Short mmCIF file of C-alpha atoms in Angstrom, two decimals:
data_model
loop_
_atom_site.label_atom_id
_atom_site.label_comp_id
_atom_site.label_asym_id
_atom_site.label_seq_id
_atom_site.Cartn_x
_atom_site.Cartn_y
_atom_site.Cartn_z
CA MET A 9 0.00 0.00 0.00
CA GLU A 10 1.72 3.14 -1.16
CA ARG A 11 -0.97 5.69 -0.63
CA ILE A 12 -2.58 7.24 2.39
CA PRO A 13 -6.30 7.45 1.68
CA ILE A 14 -7.97 10.83 1.70
CA LEU A 15 -11.58 10.69 2.85
CA ARG A 16 -14.06 13.33 1.87
CA MET A 17 -16.71 14.54 4.25
CA GLY A 18 -18.68 17.40 2.80
CA ARG A 19 -16.23 20.24 2.20
CA LEU A 20 -13.61 18.64 4.40
CA LEU A 21 -10.90 16.11 3.68
CA LEU A 22 -9.71 13.69 6.34
CA VAL A 23 -6.32 12.04 6.35
CA THR A 24 -5.36 9.50 9.00
CA ILE A 25 -1.63 8.94 9.28
CA GLN A 26 -0.97 5.43 10.55
CA VAL A 27 2.22 4.34 8.93
CA ASP A 28 5.78 5.48 9.17
CA MET A 29 6.25 8.26 6.70
CA HIS A 30 9.08 8.09 4.26
CA ASP A 31 10.01 10.61 1.60
CA ARG A 32 8.06 9.11 -1.27
CA LEU A 33 4.93 8.50 0.78
CA ALA A 34 4.99 12.06 2.08
CA MET A 35 5.41 13.45 -1.45
CA THR A 36 2.56 11.27 -2.71
CA LEU A 37 0.35 12.45 0.13
CA GLN A 38 1.10 16.10 -0.59
CA ASP A 39 0.44 15.57 -4.30
CA ASP A 40 -2.81 13.71 -3.65
CA LEU A 41 -4.00 16.14 -1.04
CA THR A 42 -3.39 19.29 -3.06
CA THR A 43 -5.07 17.69 -6.07
CA ARG A 44 -8.06 16.65 -3.98
CA ILE A 45 -8.40 20.09 -2.38
CA VAL A 46 -8.86 21.48 -5.87
CA THR A 47 -11.01 18.72 -7.40
CA ASP A 48 -13.25 18.32 -4.33
CA ARG A 49 -13.31 22.09 -3.67
CA ALA A 50 -12.37 21.35 -0.09
CA THR A 51 -12.16 24.20 2.36
CA GLY A 52 -10.70 22.29 5.27
CA VAL A 53 -8.23 19.46 5.86
CA LEU A 54 -8.13 17.30 8.98
CA ILE A 55 -4.92 15.38 9.60
CA ASP A 56 -5.33 12.75 12.30
CA ILE A 57 -2.05 11.75 13.94
CA SER A 58 -3.48 9.86 16.92
CA ALA A 59 -1.69 6.71 15.76
CA LEU A 60 1.71 8.38 15.91
CA ASP A 61 3.64 7.76 19.11
CA ILE A 62 6.58 9.77 17.91
CA VAL A 63 7.00 12.56 15.42
CA ASP A 64 10.41 13.41 14.05
CA SER A 65 11.45 16.61 12.34
CA PHE A 66 10.66 15.07 8.94
CA ILE A 67 7.01 14.45 9.76
CA GLY A 68 6.79 17.77 11.59
CA ARG A 69 8.01 19.62 8.51
CA MET A 70 5.80 17.52 6.26
CA ILE A 71 2.73 18.55 8.26
CA SER A 72 3.79 22.22 8.24
CA ASN A 73 4.42 22.15 4.50
CA THR A 74 1.14 20.40 3.78
CA ALA A 75 -0.72 23.02 5.80
CA ALA A 76 1.10 25.81 3.94
CA MET A 77 0.15 24.25 0.59
CA ALA A 78 -3.47 23.86 1.68
CA LYS A 79 -3.52 27.48 2.83
CA ILE A 80 -2.40 28.73 -0.57
CA LEU A 81 -5.26 26.69 -2.03
CA ASP A 82 -7.63 28.39 0.42
CA ALA A 83 -8.15 25.39 2.68
CA ARG A 84 -7.50 25.39 6.39
CA THR A 85 -5.61 22.57 8.08
CA VAL A 86 -6.32 21.19 11.53
CA VAL A 87 -4.12 18.53 13.08
CA VAL A 88 -6.12 16.30 15.41
CA GLY A 89 -5.42 13.57 17.92
CA MET A 90 -1.90 14.59 18.88
CA GLN A 91 -0.55 12.56 21.76
CA PRO A 92 1.06 14.38 24.69
CA ALA A 93 4.49 12.88 23.98
CA VAL A 94 4.30 14.15 20.41
CA ALA A 95 3.55 17.69 21.59
CA ILE A 96 6.59 17.51 23.88
CA THR A 97 8.82 16.27 21.07
CA LEU A 98 7.62 18.92 18.62
CA VAL A 99 8.39 21.74 21.01
CA GLU A 100 11.76 20.20 21.87
CA LEU A 101 12.53 19.99 18.17
CA GLY A 102 11.59 23.65 17.83
CA LEU A 103 8.69 22.79 15.50
CA THR A 104 5.72 24.85 16.58
CA LEU A 105 3.57 23.93 13.57
CA GLU A 106 3.02 27.55 12.60
CA GLY A 107 -0.11 28.20 10.61
CA VAL A 108 -1.53 24.85 11.69
CA SER A 109 -4.47 24.65 14.09
CA THR A 110 -4.80 21.70 16.39
CA ALA A 111 -7.77 20.04 18.04
CA LEU A 112 -8.11 17.20 20.51
CA ASN A 113 -9.99 14.89 18.17
CA VAL A 114 -11.76 14.76 14.82
CA GLU A 115 -15.07 15.94 16.25
CA ARG A 116 -13.52 19.04 17.77
CA GLY A 117 -11.51 19.62 14.60
CA ILE A 118 -14.69 19.57 12.53
CA LYS A 119 -16.31 22.01 14.97
CA LEU A 120 -13.29 24.30 14.71
CA LEU A 121 -13.53 24.32 10.93
CA GLU A 122 -17.30 24.80 11.07
CA ARG A 123 -16.85 27.78 13.35
CA ASP A 124 -14.45 29.29 10.85
CA GLY A 125 -16.85 28.70 8.03
CA ALA A 126 -14.74 26.02 6.35
CA CYS A 127 -17.73 23.68 6.15
CA ALA A 128 -20.10 26.21 4.61
CA MET B 25 2.56 1.64 15.41
CA GLU B 26 0.54 -1.28 16.60
CA ARG B 27 -2.91 0.18 16.63
CA ILE B 28 -5.36 1.30 14.00
CA PRO B 29 -6.91 4.55 15.19
CA ILE B 30 -10.66 4.72 15.67
CA LEU B 31 -12.07 8.17 15.00
CA ARG B 32 -15.32 9.28 16.54
CA MET B 33 -17.76 11.43 14.62
CA GLY B 34 -20.95 11.95 16.57
CA ARG B 35 -22.52 8.54 17.10
CA LEU B 36 -20.33 6.97 14.44
CA LEU B 37 -16.86 5.45 14.58
CA LEU B 38 -14.55 5.57 11.58
CA VAL B 39 -11.72 3.13 10.97
CA THR B 40 -9.38 3.50 8.01
CA ILE B 41 -7.46 0.36 7.20
CA GLN B 42 -4.17 1.26 5.55
CA VAL B 43 -1.72 -1.35 6.64
CA ASP B 44 -1.41 -5.03 6.04
CA MET B 45 -3.44 -6.80 8.65
CA HIS B 46 -1.86 -9.52 10.67
CA ASP B 47 -3.46 -11.60 13.41
CA ARG B 48 -2.47 -9.49 16.36
CA LEU B 49 -3.40 -6.19 14.70
CA ALA B 50 -6.80 -7.57 13.72
CA MET B 51 -7.44 -8.80 17.26
CA THR B 52 -6.38 -5.45 18.69
CA LEU B 53 -8.69 -3.64 16.28
CA GLN B 54 -11.62 -5.86 17.22
CA ASP B 55 -10.92 -5.36 20.92
CA ASP B 56 -10.56 -1.60 20.55
CA LEU B 57 -13.59 -1.25 18.33
CA THR B 58 -15.95 -3.25 20.52
CA THR B 59 -14.75 -1.33 23.58
CA ARG B 60 -15.23 1.98 21.82
CA ILE B 61 -18.72 1.05 20.58
CA VAL B 62 -19.70 0.61 24.22
CA THR B 63 -17.81 3.56 25.76
CA ASP B 64 -18.72 6.03 23.00
CA ARG B 65 -22.28 4.62 22.67
CA ALA B 66 -21.70 4.37 18.96
CA THR B 67 -24.54 3.25 16.75
CA GLY B 68 -22.62 2.93 13.51
CA VAL B 69 -19.16 1.86 12.35
CA LEU B 70 -17.57 2.90 9.07
CA ILE B 71 -14.66 0.80 7.87
CA ASP B 72 -12.78 2.45 5.03
CA ILE B 73 -10.80 0.01 2.90
CA SER B 74 -10.03 2.32 -0.03
CA ALA B 75 -6.32 1.87 0.60
CA LEU B 76 -6.51 -1.90 0.16
CA ASP B 77 -5.64 -3.15 -3.31
CA ILE B 78 -6.17 -6.74 -2.32
CA VAL B 79 -8.21 -8.45 0.33
CA ASP B 80 -7.48 -12.01 1.31
CA SER B 81 -9.76 -14.40 3.15
CA PHE B 82 -8.22 -13.35 6.47
CA ILE B 83 -9.19 -9.70 6.08
CA GLY B 84 -12.54 -10.68 4.60
CA ARG B 85 -13.33 -12.80 7.63
CA MET B 86 -12.00 -10.13 9.97
CA ILE B 87 -14.40 -7.57 8.49
CA SER B 88 -17.32 -10.01 8.69
CA ASN B 89 -16.52 -10.88 12.29
CA THR B 90 -16.10 -7.24 13.28
CA ALA B 91 -19.48 -6.43 11.75
CA ALA B 92 -21.06 -9.35 13.60
CA MET B 93 -19.57 -8.15 16.90
CA ALA B 94 -20.77 -4.60 16.25
CA LYS B 95 -24.23 -5.90 15.44
CA ILE B 96 -24.49 -7.71 18.76
CA LEU B 97 -23.55 -4.40 20.39
CA ASP B 98 -26.36 -2.72 18.43
CA ALA B 99 -24.11 -0.86 16.00
CA ARG B 100 -24.36 -1.13 12.26
CA THR B 101 -21.27 -1.59 10.09
CA VAL B 102 -20.76 -0.09 6.66
CA VAL B 103 -17.67 -0.90 4.60
CA VAL B 104 -16.74 2.02 2.37
CA GLY B 105 -14.31 2.69 -0.46
CA MET B 106 -14.00 -0.85 -1.76
CA GLN B 107 -12.00 -1.03 -4.95
CA PRO B 108 -13.42 -2.98 -7.89
CA ALA B 109 -10.61 -5.57 -7.77
CA VAL B 110 -11.38 -6.21 -4.10
CA ALA B 111 -15.06 -6.84 -4.87
CA ILE B 112 -14.01 -9.34 -7.54
CA THR B 113 -11.65 -11.12 -5.15
CA LEU B 114 -14.20 -11.28 -2.34
CA VAL B 115 -16.79 -12.94 -4.56
CA GLU B 116 -14.19 -15.31 -5.98
CA LEU B 117 -13.20 -16.25 -2.44
CA GLY B 118 -16.85 -16.88 -1.67
CA LEU B 119 -16.89 -14.09 0.91
CA THR B 120 -20.06 -12.12 0.43
CA LEU B 121 -19.69 -10.05 3.60
CA GLU B 122 -23.06 -11.08 4.95
CA GLY B 123 -24.61 -8.63 7.37
CA VAL B 124 -22.25 -5.91 6.19
CA SER B 125 -23.54 -2.95 4.20
CA THR B 126 -21.27 -1.27 1.70
CA ALA B 127 -21.12 2.25 0.32
CA LEU B 128 -18.99 3.91 -2.32
CA ASN B 129 -17.32 6.36 0.03
CA VAL B 130 -17.45 7.74 3.57
CA GLU B 131 -20.01 10.41 2.68
CA ARG B 132 -22.42 7.87 1.26
CA GLY B 133 -21.75 5.54 4.16
CA ILE B 134 -22.67 8.27 6.62
CA LYS B 135 -25.85 8.98 4.63
CA LEU B 136 -26.72 5.28 4.70
CA LEU B 137 -26.32 5.18 8.47
CA GLU B 138 -28.25 8.44 8.87
CA ARG B 139 -31.11 7.01 6.82
CA ASP B 140 -31.21 4.01 9.11
CA GLY B 141 -31.25 6.19 12.16
CA ALA B 142 -27.76 5.21 13.32
CA CYS B 143 -26.77 8.86 13.72
CA ALA B 144 -29.82 9.85 15.76
#
């Protein structure tokens, strides 16, 4: 399996990261996601990382970059399900995920996007 | 990563299968899912298999069993995102996924569950 599935829910796209990211997979995800934002006219992207116990600088940057790409395409990104240890690591790595909103879980992420009009 | 994340959306639970299933992972998923159906009072389960190019009899049975367990717990299961090749394989394997509803994608799966009152 070389692709991370992107699920559409109304105007939102949901990506669940479960596997270890490597360069090619990350590139494929960014390609797929940007394409889908345009074709599905998505206004919000939810990236669920609840399955990740650790996040290294590669994944941290990948998430930041993906959010930046989505932003240019007028879609807002919310990272959901971050584990406490991951938050600690990100700060220690100096990655503050600028421009990326976070929410405790998918439900709250959807509410956040709804509040900002991303689901309209 | 030894767990497949289960995302909650209202009264529904969403599972995206992306990795190759092995015995232990399947057991863990079934344990987690049945627990979550009870704790989250879920009435519907969506299993997204759009990332699976092939489904063997093990995964087929795992999905059937999971649906049967969910049913006993009063939750309905909908398998979404099945690829054409997977449908062909399932029928050839004689696995007709009895008791499991299917839908083209997550959106349609949610609609199906809404229609049946699983989101109420």
